[in-house]
mmCIF file of C-alpha atoms in Angstrom:
data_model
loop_
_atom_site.group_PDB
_atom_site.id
_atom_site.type_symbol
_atom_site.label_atom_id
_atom_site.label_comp_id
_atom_site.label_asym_id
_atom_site.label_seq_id
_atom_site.Cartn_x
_atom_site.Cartn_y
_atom_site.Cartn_z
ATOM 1 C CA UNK A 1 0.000 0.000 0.000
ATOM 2 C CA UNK A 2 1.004 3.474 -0.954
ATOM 3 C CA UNK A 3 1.115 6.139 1.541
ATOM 4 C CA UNK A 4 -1.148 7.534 -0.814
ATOM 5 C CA UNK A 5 -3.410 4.981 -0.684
ATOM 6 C CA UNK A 6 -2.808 4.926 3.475
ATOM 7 C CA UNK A 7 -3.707 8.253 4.120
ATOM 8 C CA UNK A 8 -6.926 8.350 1.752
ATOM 9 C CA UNK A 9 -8.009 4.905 3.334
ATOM 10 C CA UNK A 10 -7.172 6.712 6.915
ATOM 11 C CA UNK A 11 -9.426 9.529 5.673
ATOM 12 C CA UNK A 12 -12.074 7.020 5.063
ATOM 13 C CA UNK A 13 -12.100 5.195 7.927
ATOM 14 C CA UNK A 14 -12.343 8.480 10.260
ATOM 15 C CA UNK A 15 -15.661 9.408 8.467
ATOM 16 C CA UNK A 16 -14.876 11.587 5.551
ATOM 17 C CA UNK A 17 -16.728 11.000 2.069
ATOM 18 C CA UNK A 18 -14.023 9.295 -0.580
ATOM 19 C CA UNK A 19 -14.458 12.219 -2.454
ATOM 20 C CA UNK A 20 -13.798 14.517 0.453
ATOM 21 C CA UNK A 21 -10.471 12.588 0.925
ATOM 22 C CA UNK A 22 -9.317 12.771 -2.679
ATOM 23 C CA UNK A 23 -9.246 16.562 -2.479
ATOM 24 C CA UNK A 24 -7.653 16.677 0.702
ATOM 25 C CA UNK A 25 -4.890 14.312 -0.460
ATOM 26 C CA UNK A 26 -4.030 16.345 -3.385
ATOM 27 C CA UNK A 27 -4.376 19.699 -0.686
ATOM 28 C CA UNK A 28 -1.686 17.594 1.426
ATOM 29 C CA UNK A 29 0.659 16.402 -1.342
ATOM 30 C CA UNK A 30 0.554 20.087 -2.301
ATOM 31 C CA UNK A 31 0.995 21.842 1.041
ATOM 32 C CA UNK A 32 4.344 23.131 2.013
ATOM 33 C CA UNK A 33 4.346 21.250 5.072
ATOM 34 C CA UNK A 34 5.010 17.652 3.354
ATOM 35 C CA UNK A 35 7.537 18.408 0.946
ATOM 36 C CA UNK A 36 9.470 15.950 1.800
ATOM 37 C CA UNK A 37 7.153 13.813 0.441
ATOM 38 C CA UNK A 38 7.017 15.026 -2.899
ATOM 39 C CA UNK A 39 7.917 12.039 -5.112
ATOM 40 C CA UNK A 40 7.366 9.925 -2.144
ATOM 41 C CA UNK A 41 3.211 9.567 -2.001
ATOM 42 C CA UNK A 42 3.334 7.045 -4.351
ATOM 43 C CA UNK A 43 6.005 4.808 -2.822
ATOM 44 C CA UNK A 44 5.022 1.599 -0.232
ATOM 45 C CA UNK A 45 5.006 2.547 3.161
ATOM 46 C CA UNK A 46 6.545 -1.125 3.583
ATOM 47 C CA UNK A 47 9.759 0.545 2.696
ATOM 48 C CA UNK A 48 9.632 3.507 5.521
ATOM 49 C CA UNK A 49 9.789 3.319 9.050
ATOM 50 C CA UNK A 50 6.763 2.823 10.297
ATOM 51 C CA UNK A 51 6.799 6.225 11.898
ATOM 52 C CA UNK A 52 5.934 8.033 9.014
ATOM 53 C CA UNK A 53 2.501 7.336 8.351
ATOM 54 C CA UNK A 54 1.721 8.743 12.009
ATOM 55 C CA UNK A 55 3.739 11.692 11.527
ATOM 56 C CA UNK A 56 2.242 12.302 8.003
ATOM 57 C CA UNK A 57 -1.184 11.760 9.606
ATOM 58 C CA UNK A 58 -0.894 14.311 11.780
ATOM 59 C CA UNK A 59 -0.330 16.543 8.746
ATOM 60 C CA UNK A 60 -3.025 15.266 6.934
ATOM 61 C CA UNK A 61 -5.528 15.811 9.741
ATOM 62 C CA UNK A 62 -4.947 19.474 9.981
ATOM 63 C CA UNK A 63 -5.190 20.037 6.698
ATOM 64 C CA UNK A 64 -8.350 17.943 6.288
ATOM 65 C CA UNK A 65 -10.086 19.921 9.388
ATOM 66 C CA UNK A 66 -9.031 23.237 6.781
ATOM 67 C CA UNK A 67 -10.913 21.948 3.986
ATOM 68 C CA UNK A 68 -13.641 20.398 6.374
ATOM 69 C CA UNK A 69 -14.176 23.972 7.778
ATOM 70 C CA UNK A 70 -14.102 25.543 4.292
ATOM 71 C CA UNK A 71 -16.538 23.408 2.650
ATOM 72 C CA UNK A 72 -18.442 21.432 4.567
ATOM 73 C CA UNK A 73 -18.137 23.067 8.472
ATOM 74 C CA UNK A 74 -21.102 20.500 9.721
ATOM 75 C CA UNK A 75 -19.916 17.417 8.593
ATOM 76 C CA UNK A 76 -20.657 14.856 11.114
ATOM 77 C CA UNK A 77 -17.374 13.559 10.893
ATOM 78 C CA UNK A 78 -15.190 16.603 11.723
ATOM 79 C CA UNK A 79 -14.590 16.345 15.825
ATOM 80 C CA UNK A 80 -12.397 13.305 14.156
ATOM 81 C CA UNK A 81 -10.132 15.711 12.774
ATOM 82 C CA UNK A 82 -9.600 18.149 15.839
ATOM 83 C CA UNK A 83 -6.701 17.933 18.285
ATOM 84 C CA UNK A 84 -7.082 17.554 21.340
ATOM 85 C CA UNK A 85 -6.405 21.346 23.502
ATOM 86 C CA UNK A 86 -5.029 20.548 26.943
#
């Protein structure tokens, strides 16, 4: 499995429509923030430590709660995309 593939199936799984996650995917592989992904997304997360897909998650979520906020702000699915505030 891709990374990719990982963080749209992660996407999934946490509520969001699959056509919800495709956009956010291509927001993340285009956001500043994972550029040292680019040329990676595609690659099996097999061959990483398997510390990366957390850390890309993380990532991911915030910019998924962005796009949540902007286009669909009552989505039933978005308190699984906030962080925790201590």
């Amino acid at each position: 499995m891709t990374f990719e593939q990982k963080i749209k199936e992660m996407l999934v799984e946490n509520g969001m429509f699959e056509r919800d996650a495709i956009k956010v995917v291509e927001l993340a592989k285009e956001d500043k923030v994972n550029e040292s992904m680019v040329g990676r997304w595609g690659h099996p997360i097999e061959d990483y430590p398997p510390i990366m897909t957390p850390v890309l998650w993380l990532s991911v979520k915030a910019i998924a709660l962005e796009y949540i906020d902007a286009h669909c702000p009552q989505a039933f699915y978005r308190p699984m995309f906030e962080t925790k505030k201590d």
